[in-house]
Coordinates of N, CA and C in Angstrom, one line a residue:
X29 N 177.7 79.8 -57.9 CA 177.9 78.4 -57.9 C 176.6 77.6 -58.0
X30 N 175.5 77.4 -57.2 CA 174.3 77.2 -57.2 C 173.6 77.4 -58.3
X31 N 173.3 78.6 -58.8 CA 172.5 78.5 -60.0 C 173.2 77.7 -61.2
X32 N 175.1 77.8 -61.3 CA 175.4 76.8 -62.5 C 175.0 75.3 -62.0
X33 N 174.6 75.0 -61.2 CA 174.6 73.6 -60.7 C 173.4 73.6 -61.5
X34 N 172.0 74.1 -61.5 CA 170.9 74.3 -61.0 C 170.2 73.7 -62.6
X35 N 169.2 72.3 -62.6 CA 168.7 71.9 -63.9 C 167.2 71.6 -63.7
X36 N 166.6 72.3 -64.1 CA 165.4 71.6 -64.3 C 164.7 70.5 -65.6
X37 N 163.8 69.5 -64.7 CA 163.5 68.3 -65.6 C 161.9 68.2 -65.3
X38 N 161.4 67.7 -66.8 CA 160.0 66.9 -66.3 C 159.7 65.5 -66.7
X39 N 159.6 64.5 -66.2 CA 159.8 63.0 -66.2 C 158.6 62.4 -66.4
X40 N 158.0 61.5 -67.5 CA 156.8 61.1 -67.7 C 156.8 59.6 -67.3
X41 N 156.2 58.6 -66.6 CA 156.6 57.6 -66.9 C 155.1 56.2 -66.6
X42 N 155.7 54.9 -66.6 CA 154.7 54.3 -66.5 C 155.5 53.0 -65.4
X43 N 154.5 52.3 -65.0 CA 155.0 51.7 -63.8 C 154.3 49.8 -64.5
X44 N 155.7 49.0 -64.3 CA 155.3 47.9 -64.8 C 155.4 46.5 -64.0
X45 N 154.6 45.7 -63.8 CA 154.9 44.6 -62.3 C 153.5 45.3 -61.1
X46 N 153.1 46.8 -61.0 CA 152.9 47.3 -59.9 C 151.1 47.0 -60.2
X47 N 150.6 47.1 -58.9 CA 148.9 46.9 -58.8 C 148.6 48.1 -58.7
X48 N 149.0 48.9 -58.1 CA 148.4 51.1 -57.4 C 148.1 51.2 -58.7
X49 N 147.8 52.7 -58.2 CA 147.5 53.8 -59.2 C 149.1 54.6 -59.1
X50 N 149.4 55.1 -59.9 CA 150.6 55.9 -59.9 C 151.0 56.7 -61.0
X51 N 151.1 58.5 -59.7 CA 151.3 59.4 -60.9 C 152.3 59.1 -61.7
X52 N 152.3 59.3 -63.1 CA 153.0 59.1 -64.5 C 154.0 60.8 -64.8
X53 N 154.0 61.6 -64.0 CA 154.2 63.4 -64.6 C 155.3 63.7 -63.4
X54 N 156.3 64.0 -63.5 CA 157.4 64.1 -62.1 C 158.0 65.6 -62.5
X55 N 157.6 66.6 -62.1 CA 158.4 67.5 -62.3 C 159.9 67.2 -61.2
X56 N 161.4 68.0 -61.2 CA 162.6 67.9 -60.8 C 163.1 69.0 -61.0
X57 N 163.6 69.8 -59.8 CA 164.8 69.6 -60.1 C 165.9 69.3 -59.6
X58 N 167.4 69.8 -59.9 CA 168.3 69.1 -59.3 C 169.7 69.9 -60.0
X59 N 170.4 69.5 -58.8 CA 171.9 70.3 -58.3 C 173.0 69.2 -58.9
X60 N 173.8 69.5 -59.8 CA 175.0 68.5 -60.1 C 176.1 69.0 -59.9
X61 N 176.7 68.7 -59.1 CA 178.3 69.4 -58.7 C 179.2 68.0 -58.5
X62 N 179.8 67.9 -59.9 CA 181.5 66.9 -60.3 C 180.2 65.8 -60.6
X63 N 180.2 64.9 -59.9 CA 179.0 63.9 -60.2 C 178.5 63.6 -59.0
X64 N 178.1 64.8 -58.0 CA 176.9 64.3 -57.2 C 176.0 65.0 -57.4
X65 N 175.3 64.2 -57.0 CA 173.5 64.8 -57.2 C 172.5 64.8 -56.3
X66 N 172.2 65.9 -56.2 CA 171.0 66.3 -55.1 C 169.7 67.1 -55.7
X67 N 168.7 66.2 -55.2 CA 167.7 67.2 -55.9 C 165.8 66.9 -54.9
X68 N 164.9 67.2 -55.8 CA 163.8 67.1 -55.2 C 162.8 66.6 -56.2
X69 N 162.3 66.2 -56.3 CA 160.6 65.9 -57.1 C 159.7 65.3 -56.6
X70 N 158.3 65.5 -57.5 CA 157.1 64.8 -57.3 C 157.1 63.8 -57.8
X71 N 157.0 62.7 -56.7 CA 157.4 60.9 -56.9 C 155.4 60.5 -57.5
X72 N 156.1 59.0 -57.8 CA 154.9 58.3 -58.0 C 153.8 58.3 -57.4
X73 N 153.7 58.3 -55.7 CA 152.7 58.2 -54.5 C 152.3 59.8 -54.6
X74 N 152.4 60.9 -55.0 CA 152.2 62.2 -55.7 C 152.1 62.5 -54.0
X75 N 154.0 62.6 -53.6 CA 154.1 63.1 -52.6 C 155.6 63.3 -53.1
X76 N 156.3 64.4 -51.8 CA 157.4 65.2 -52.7 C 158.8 64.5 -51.9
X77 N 159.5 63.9 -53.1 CA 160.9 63.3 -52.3 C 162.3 64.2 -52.6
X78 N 162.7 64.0 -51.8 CA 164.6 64.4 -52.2 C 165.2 63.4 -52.3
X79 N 166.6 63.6 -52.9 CA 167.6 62.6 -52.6 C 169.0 63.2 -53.0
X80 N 169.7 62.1 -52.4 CA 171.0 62.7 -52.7 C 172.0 61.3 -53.0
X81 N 172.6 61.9 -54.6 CA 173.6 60.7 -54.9 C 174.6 60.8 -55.4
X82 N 175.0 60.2 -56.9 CA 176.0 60.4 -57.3 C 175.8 59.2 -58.6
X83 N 176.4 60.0 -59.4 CA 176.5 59.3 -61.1 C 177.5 59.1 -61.9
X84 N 177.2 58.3 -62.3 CA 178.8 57.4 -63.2 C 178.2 56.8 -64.5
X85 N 179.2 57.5 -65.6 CA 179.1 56.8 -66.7 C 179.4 55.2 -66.7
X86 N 178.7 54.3 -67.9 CA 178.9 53.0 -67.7 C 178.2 52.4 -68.9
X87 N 178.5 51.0 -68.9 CA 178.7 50.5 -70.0 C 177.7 50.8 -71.4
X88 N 177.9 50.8 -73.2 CA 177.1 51.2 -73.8 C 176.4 52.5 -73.5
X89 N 177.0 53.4 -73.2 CA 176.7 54.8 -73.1 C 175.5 54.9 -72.7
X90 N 175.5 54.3 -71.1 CA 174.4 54.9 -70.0 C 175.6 55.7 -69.2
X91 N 174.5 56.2 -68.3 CA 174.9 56.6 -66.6 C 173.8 56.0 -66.2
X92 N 174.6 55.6 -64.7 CA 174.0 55.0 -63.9 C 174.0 56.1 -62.6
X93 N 172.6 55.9 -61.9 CA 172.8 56.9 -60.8 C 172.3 55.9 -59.6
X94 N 172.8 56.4 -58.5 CA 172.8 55.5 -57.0 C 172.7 56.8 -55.9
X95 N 172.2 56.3 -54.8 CA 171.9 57.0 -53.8 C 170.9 56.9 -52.8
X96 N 170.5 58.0 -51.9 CA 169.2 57.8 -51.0 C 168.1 58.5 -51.4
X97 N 166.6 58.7 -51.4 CA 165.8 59.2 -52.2 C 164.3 59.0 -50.2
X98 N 164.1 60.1 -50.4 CA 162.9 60.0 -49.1 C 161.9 59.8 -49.7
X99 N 160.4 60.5 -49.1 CA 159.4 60.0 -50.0 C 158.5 59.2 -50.3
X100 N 158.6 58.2 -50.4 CA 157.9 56.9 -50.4 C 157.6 56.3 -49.2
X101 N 156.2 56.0 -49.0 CA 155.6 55.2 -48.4 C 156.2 53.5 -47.3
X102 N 157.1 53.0 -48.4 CA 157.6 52.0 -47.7 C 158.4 52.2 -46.9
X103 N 159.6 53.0 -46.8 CA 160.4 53.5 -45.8 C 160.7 55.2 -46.0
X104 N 161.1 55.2 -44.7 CA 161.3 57.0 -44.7 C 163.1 57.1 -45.9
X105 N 163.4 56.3 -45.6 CA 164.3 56.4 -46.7 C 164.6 55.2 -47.6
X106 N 164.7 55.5 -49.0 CA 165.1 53.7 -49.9 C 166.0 54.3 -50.8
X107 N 166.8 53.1 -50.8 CA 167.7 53.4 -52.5 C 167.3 54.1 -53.2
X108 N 168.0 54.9 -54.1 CA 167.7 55.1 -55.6 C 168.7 54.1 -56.6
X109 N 168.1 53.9 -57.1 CA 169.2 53.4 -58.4 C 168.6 53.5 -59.8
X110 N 169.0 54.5 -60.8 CA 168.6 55.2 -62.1 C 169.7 54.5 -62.9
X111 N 169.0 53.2 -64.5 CA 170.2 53.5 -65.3 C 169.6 54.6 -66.9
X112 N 170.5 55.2 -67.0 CA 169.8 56.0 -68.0 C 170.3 56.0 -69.0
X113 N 169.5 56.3 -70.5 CA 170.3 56.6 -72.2 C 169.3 57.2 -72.5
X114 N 169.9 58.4 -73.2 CA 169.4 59.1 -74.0 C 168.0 59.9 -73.7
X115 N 168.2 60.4 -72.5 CA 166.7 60.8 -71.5 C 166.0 59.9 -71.1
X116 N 166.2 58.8 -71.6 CA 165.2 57.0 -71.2 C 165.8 56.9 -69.8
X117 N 165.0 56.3 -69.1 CA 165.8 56.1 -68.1 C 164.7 54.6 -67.4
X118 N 165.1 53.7 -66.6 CA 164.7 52.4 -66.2 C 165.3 52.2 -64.4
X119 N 164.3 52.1 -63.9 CA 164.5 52.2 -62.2 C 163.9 50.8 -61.6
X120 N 163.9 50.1 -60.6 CA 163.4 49.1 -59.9 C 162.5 50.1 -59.2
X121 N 161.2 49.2 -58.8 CA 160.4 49.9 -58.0 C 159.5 48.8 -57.6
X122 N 159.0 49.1 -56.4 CA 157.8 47.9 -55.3 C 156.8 49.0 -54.7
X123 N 155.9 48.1 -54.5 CA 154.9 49.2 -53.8 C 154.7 47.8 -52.5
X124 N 154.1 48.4 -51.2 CA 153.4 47.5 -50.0 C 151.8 47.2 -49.9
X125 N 151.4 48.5 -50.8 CA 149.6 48.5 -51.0 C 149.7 48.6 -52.2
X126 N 148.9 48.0 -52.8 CA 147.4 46.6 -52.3 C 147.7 45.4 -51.7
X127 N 149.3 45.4 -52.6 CA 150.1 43.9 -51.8 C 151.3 44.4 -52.4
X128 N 152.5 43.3 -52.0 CA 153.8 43.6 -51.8 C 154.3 42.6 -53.2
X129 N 155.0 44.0 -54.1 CA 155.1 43.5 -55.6 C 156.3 44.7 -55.8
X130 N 157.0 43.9 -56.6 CA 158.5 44.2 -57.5 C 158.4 44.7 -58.9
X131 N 158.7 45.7 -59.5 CA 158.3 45.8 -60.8 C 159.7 47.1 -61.0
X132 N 158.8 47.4 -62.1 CA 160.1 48.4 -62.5 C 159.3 50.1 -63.3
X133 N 159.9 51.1 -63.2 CA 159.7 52.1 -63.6 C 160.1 52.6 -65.0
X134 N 159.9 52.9 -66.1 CA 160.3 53.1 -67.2 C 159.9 54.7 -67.6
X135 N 160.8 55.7 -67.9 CA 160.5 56.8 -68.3 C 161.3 57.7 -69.5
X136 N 160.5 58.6 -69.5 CA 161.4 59.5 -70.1 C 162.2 60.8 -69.4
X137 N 162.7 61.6 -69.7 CA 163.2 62.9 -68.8 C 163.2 64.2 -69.9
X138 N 162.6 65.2 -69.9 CA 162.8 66.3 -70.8 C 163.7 67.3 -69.7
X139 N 164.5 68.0 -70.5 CA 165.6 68.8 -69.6 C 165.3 70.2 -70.2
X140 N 164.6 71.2 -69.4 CA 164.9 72.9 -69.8 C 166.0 73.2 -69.3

């Protein structure tokens, strides 16, 4: 059961709004059983997060993904919210250092 869940991903991306430095290279992976999802990767702050959620198709042929995600610096735990097409995918993201700023995450996802 585990191994058919079982997908590996590597995620390139760039961060837009934000003042840091921030890794761009996210290896993943992750467990999809019906449409939840649990998984693990190397976040932006190039420290290692989990999360666990759940995904739904939705309008114009994305999925949208929601859930908790650890990891990050501003809280021990924050939303996730992923909308994706076509391996593209677009996230909200803030950082607290250098200062406290709202932007967003833009990437890609390659899937082995």
């Amino acid at each position: 059961m585990i191994s058919s869940c079982l997908s590996f991903m590597l995620a390139i991306s760039v961060h837009a709004g934000l003042e840091g430095e921030y890794n761009g290279l996210h290896p993943h992976a992750r467990c999809t059983i019906d449409n939840t999802i649990i998984g693990v990767y190397y976040n932006s702050e190039d420290s290692i997060s989990t999360y666990v959620g759940y995904k739904f198709k939705s309008l114009f042929d994305t999925e949208v993904e929601v859930g908790l995600v650890t990891g990050y610096s501003g809280a021990t735990v924050v939303p996730l919210v992923r909308i994706i097409k076509n391996n593209w995918f677009i996230t909200p993201a803030y950082e607290v250092s250098p200062s406290k700023n709202v932007g967003i995450t833009l990437g890609y996802e390659i899937k082995f």
